[in-house]
Short mmCIF file of C-alpha atoms in Angstrom, two decimals:
data_model
loop_
_atom_site.label_atom_id
_atom_site.label_comp_id
_atom_site.label_asym_id
_atom_site.label_seq_id
_atom_site.Cartn_x
_atom_site.Cartn_y
_atom_site.Cartn_z
CA MET A 1 142.53 175.46 9.52
CA GLU A 2 144.98 174.96 6.71
CA LYS A 3 144.71 175.75 3.04
CA LEU A 4 145.41 172.78 0.79
CA PRO A 5 148.01 173.15 -1.99
CA LEU A 6 146.71 172.68 -5.53
CA ASN A 7 149.17 172.36 -8.46
CA GLY A 8 151.74 174.40 -6.61
CA LYS A 9 149.29 177.25 -6.07
CA ARG A 10 147.59 178.28 -2.90
CA SER A 11 144.19 176.54 -2.67
CA VAL A 12 140.93 178.16 -1.63
CA VAL A 13 139.87 174.89 0.05
CA LEU A 14 140.11 174.91 3.83
CA GLU A 15 140.93 171.58 5.42
CA ASP A 16 139.16 170.52 8.63
CA SER A 17 141.35 170.28 11.71
CA TRP A 18 140.34 166.62 12.19
CA SER A 19 140.98 165.53 8.59
CA GLU A 20 143.61 162.99 9.70
CA LEU A 21 140.74 160.78 10.88
CA LYS A 22 139.75 160.17 7.25
CA VAL A 23 142.37 157.42 6.97
CA HIS A 24 140.31 155.31 9.40
CA SER A 25 137.04 155.35 7.48
CA LYS A 26 135.52 155.52 4.02
CA ALA A 27 132.70 157.62 5.47
CA ARG A 28 132.27 161.10 4.04
CA ILE A 29 133.91 163.00 6.87
CA ALA A 30 136.30 165.98 7.04
CA LEU A 31 135.54 167.07 3.48
CA GLY A 32 136.92 170.58 3.90
CA HIS A 33 135.07 173.66 2.70
CA VAL A 34 135.21 176.74 0.51
CA GLY A 35 133.44 179.48 2.37
CA GLY A 36 130.08 177.97 3.28
CA SER A 37 130.15 175.35 0.50
CA LEU A 38 131.71 171.96 -0.12
CA PRO A 39 134.81 171.85 -2.36
CA LEU A 40 134.01 171.06 -5.99
CA ARG A 41 135.96 167.81 -5.82
CA GLU A 42 133.69 166.58 -3.00
CA VAL A 43 130.54 167.61 -4.86
CA LEU A 44 131.72 165.62 -7.89
CA ALA A 45 132.73 162.67 -5.70
CA PHE A 46 129.25 162.66 -4.13
CA ARG A 47 127.57 162.63 -7.53
CA LEU A 48 129.85 159.78 -8.64
CA ALA A 49 128.96 157.79 -5.50
CA CYS A 50 125.24 158.31 -6.19
CA ALA A 51 125.71 157.09 -9.78
CA GLU A 52 127.65 154.01 -8.61
CA ALA A 53 124.90 153.17 -6.10
CA LYS A 54 122.23 153.39 -8.81
CA ASP A 55 124.34 151.25 -11.14
CA ALA A 56 124.71 148.63 -8.39
CA ILE A 57 120.93 148.43 -7.90
CA TYR A 58 120.43 147.77 -11.61
CA SER A 59 123.41 145.43 -12.01
CA GLU A 60 122.66 141.88 -13.17
CA LEU A 61 123.42 138.61 -11.44
CA GLN A 62 125.93 136.52 -13.41
CA THR A 63 123.83 133.39 -12.96
CA ASP A 64 125.52 131.16 -15.54
CA GLN A 65 129.03 131.95 -14.28
CA LEU A 66 127.95 131.45 -10.66
CA CYS A 67 126.23 128.13 -11.37
CA GLU A 68 129.25 126.86 -13.30
CA ALA A 69 131.69 127.82 -10.54
CA ILE A 70 129.51 126.31 -7.79
CA ALA A 71 128.93 123.08 -9.73
CA SER A 72 132.71 122.49 -9.67
CA LEU A 73 132.34 121.89 -5.90
CA ASP A 74 130.28 118.76 -6.69
CA VAL A 75 127.05 119.88 -5.02
CA PRO A 76 123.54 120.14 -6.54
CA VAL A 77 122.94 123.60 -8.04
CA PHE A 78 119.54 125.01 -9.00
CA LYS A 79 118.98 128.09 -11.16
CA LEU A 80 115.75 129.70 -9.95
CA SER A 81 113.80 132.98 -10.14
CA SER A 82 111.47 134.88 -7.87
CA LYS A 83 108.03 136.03 -8.99
CA ILE A 84 109.54 139.36 -10.11
CA ARG A 85 109.44 140.10 -13.86
CA SER A 86 111.56 143.27 -14.03
CA ARG A 87 113.98 145.30 -11.90
CA ASP A 88 111.51 148.15 -11.64
CA GLU A 89 108.93 145.72 -10.27
CA TYR A 90 111.52 144.38 -7.84
CA LEU A 91 111.96 147.82 -6.30
CA VAL A 92 108.25 148.39 -5.63
CA ARG A 93 107.07 144.81 -4.85
CA PRO A 94 109.36 143.34 -2.19
CA ASP A 95 106.69 140.72 -1.41
CA LEU A 96 107.13 139.13 -4.86
CA GLY A 97 110.90 139.00 -4.40
CA ARG A 98 110.37 136.73 -1.38
CA ARG A 99 108.54 133.99 -3.30
CA LEU A 100 109.56 131.58 -6.07
CA ARG A 101 107.86 131.38 -9.42
CA GLU A 102 105.30 128.59 -9.66
CA SER A 103 107.37 126.74 -12.27
CA ASP A 104 110.38 126.67 -9.93
CA ILE A 105 108.22 125.48 -7.02
CA ASP A 106 107.00 122.63 -9.24
CA LEU A 107 110.62 121.86 -10.20
CA LEU A 108 111.83 121.54 -6.61
CA GLN A 109 108.78 119.47 -5.63
CA SER A 110 109.20 117.10 -8.56
CA ILE A 111 112.89 116.28 -8.05
CA LYS A 112 112.38 115.45 -4.36
CA GLN A 113 115.89 116.72 -3.52
CA THR A 114 116.61 117.18 0.18
CA CYS A 115 119.62 118.57 2.03
CA ASP A 116 120.89 119.58 5.45
CA ILE A 117 122.03 123.07 4.41
CA VAL A 118 120.90 125.09 1.40
CA PHE A 119 122.92 128.06 0.20
CA VAL A 120 120.85 130.67 -1.64
CA VAL A 121 122.81 133.10 -3.81
CA THR A 122 120.67 136.03 -4.89
CA ASP A 123 121.10 139.58 -6.14
CA GLY A 124 119.21 141.60 -3.52
CA LEU A 125 119.98 145.30 -4.06
CA SER A 126 123.48 144.86 -5.48
CA ALA A 127 124.16 141.96 -7.82
CA ASP A 128 127.69 143.35 -8.25
CA ALA A 129 128.40 142.54 -4.61
CA VAL A 130 127.29 138.93 -5.04
CA ASN A 131 129.16 138.55 -8.33
CA LYS A 132 132.37 139.71 -6.63
CA SER A 133 132.23 138.00 -3.23
CA SER A 134 129.96 134.95 -3.25
CA ILE A 135 132.21 132.45 -5.04
CA GLU A 136 135.23 133.15 -2.85
CA LEU A 137 133.15 132.63 0.27
CA ILE A 138 131.38 129.51 -1.01
CA THR A 139 134.64 127.89 -2.08
CA GLN A 140 135.98 128.52 1.43
CA ILE A 141 133.06 127.12 3.40
CA ILE A 142 131.42 124.34 1.36
CA PRO A 143 134.47 122.02 1.25
CA VAL A 144 134.65 122.35 5.06
CA LEU A 145 130.96 121.48 5.48
CA LYS A 146 130.64 118.65 2.94
CA SER A 147 132.11 116.02 5.25
CA ARG A 148 129.35 116.64 7.80
CA PHE A 149 126.33 117.88 5.86
CA ASP A 150 124.43 117.35 2.60
CA ILE A 151 124.69 120.67 0.75
CA ALA A 152 122.62 122.18 -2.07
CA VAL A 153 122.90 125.61 -3.68
CA ALA A 154 120.23 127.74 -5.37
CA VAL A 155 121.16 130.73 -7.54
CA VAL A 156 118.08 132.96 -7.61
CA GLU A 157 117.41 135.95 -9.85
CA GLN A 158 115.54 138.95 -8.37
CA GLY A 159 115.40 137.50 -4.88
CA ARG A 160 115.20 138.95 -1.37
CA VAL A 161 116.36 137.47 1.92
CA ALA A 162 113.13 135.67 2.82
CA ILE A 163 113.12 133.65 -0.40
CA GLY A 164 115.50 131.34 1.44
CA ASP A 165 112.60 130.31 3.69
CA GLU A 166 110.56 128.89 0.81
CA ILE A 167 113.55 127.19 -0.82
CA GLY A 168 114.60 125.70 2.52
CA GLU A 169 111.10 124.36 3.11
CA LEU A 170 110.86 122.81 -0.37
CA LEU A 171 114.24 121.09 0.04
CA GLN A 172 113.43 120.11 3.65
CA ALA A 173 116.66 121.80 4.73
CA HIS A 174 117.58 122.17 8.38
CA PHE A 175 119.47 125.40 7.74
CA SER A 176 119.54 128.12 5.08
CA VAL A 177 122.38 130.49 4.18
CA VAL A 178 121.30 133.43 2.00
CA LEU A 179 124.08 135.38 0.28
CA VAL A 180 122.58 138.68 -0.88
CA GLY A 181 123.67 142.10 -2.13
CA GLU A 182 123.19 144.77 0.52
CA ARG A 183 121.60 148.17 -0.05
CA PRO A 184 124.33 150.29 -1.74
CA GLY A 185 125.70 153.16 0.30
CA LEU A 186 127.55 156.29 -0.80
CA SER A 187 130.92 154.78 0.10
CA VAL A 188 130.43 151.07 -0.70
CA PRO A 189 128.13 150.01 -3.58
CA ASP A 190 129.25 146.36 -3.57
CA SER A 191 128.76 145.03 -0.03
CA MET A 192 127.41 141.49 0.41
CA GLY A 193 125.52 140.19 3.44
CA ILE A 194 124.74 136.68 4.72
CA TYR A 195 121.52 135.70 6.52
CA THR A 196 121.26 132.34 8.28
CA THR A 197 118.12 130.59 9.53
CA TYR A 198 117.66 127.31 11.36
CA ASN A 199 114.66 125.27 10.20
CA PRO A 200 113.67 127.73 7.41
CA ARG A 201 109.96 127.75 6.65
CA LEU A 202 107.52 130.14 4.97
CA GLY A 203 106.20 132.85 7.27
CA LEU A 204 109.29 133.31 9.46
CA THR A 205 110.24 136.82 10.54
CA ASP A 206 113.68 138.45 10.72
CA GLU A 207 114.12 137.71 14.43
CA ARG A 208 114.79 134.10 13.40
CA ARG A 209 117.84 135.11 11.34
CA ASN A 210 121.48 135.89 12.08
CA CYS A 211 123.32 138.33 9.83
CA ILE A 212 126.93 138.76 8.73
CA SER A 213 127.31 142.06 6.89
CA ASN A 214 129.81 144.34 5.14
CA ILE A 215 131.61 141.69 3.10
CA HIS A 216 133.58 143.59 0.45
CA ALA A 217 137.13 144.51 -0.54
CA SER A 218 137.49 147.17 2.17
CA GLY A 219 135.33 145.43 4.77
CA LEU A 220 135.01 141.91 6.17
CA SER A 221 137.00 139.40 4.12
CA ALA A 222 135.46 136.26 2.63
CA LYS A 223 137.65 134.15 4.92
CA GLY A 224 136.54 136.11 7.98
CA ALA A 225 132.90 135.76 6.95
CA ALA A 226 133.35 132.02 6.36
CA THR A 227 134.77 131.65 9.88
CA ILE A 228 131.77 133.41 11.44
CA LEU A 229 129.37 131.44 9.23
CA ASN A 230 130.95 128.14 10.27
CA TYR A 231 130.49 129.17 13.90
CA LEU A 232 126.81 130.05 13.39
CA ILE A 233 126.17 126.73 11.65
CA GLU A 234 127.78 124.76 14.49
CA GLN A 235 125.87 126.69 17.14
CA SER A 236 122.52 126.50 15.35
CA PHE A 237 122.74 122.74 14.76
CA GLU A 238 123.87 122.11 18.34
CA LYS A 239 121.13 124.26 19.92
CA ARG A 240 118.53 123.97 17.12
CA ILE A 241 117.89 127.71 17.10
CA SER A 242 118.93 130.83 15.18
CA GLY A 243 118.35 134.58 15.29
CA VAL A 244 118.05 136.59 18.48
CA ALA A 245 117.74 133.39 20.50
CA LEU A 246 121.29 132.47 19.51
CA LYS A 247 123.89 134.36 21.52
CA MET A 248 127.20 134.79 19.68
CA SER A 249 130.41 134.40 21.68
CA LEU A 250 132.77 134.68 18.71
CA ASP A 251 136.06 136.51 19.33
CA LEU A 252 135.90 139.09 16.51
CA ARG A 253 139.42 140.33 17.28
CA THR A 254 140.93 137.02 16.23
CA GLY A 255 138.11 135.61 14.11
CA ASN A 256 138.16 132.49 16.28
CA PRO A 257 134.81 131.07 17.32
CA GLU A 258 135.61 129.90 20.82
CA GLY A 259 139.11 129.02 19.68
CA GLU A 260 138.03 126.91 16.71
CA ALA A 261 139.16 128.74 13.56
CA LEU A 262 138.00 127.71 10.11
CA LYS A 263 140.59 125.29 8.78
#
């Protein structure tokens, strides 16, 4: 064990012998110790991480900015809401976060819009994550897909993953892509996930979905996620399946799905 220097003075903090491994992970490892306790700096860092996670849960989706940016890609964009009326209700009633409000159901039924693929952008448990990462990913993937598919996008306030099933059914979509804020952790409060479903319909369970996770500044890049997403779309449309039935053979070391990188 080695004592860490502090302002030129000998520190009381003892460093762990394996502290060099910290450079490989943002996990809370090799924190050192003072006697039987954590160093004060680590206690304060933990409290800060807890506060950032809580802030992420209560962050707000920038719906107007997202809709404006997505509309520039020349695809239909719908601003929708789940049945949730407040963030506190969202946390205790996940069932309501999976269904659209009646007025939005009526809207989608009245316009008779259909599409091949619907992107659903929703806050989940970290709107910050979606605000930061969704536009970069969408601007990477939608221009690639537009030559082959009819695309629509729904920006949904207070939504959970399964709300993509109802939206996909109402738009008669063959495939849904749900971009959602993941549950904040104590090292990353702004991680976005993507859930894909072939033939989305009300009542599906999670075994019908594929997931791409950990999209954030220190994790999977938007370009890397777009490459995997493009692969899942191609495979699902070719085999007409998704979820556990769809075996992924993507080379994650190179990001190339069977040699076909996202152009």
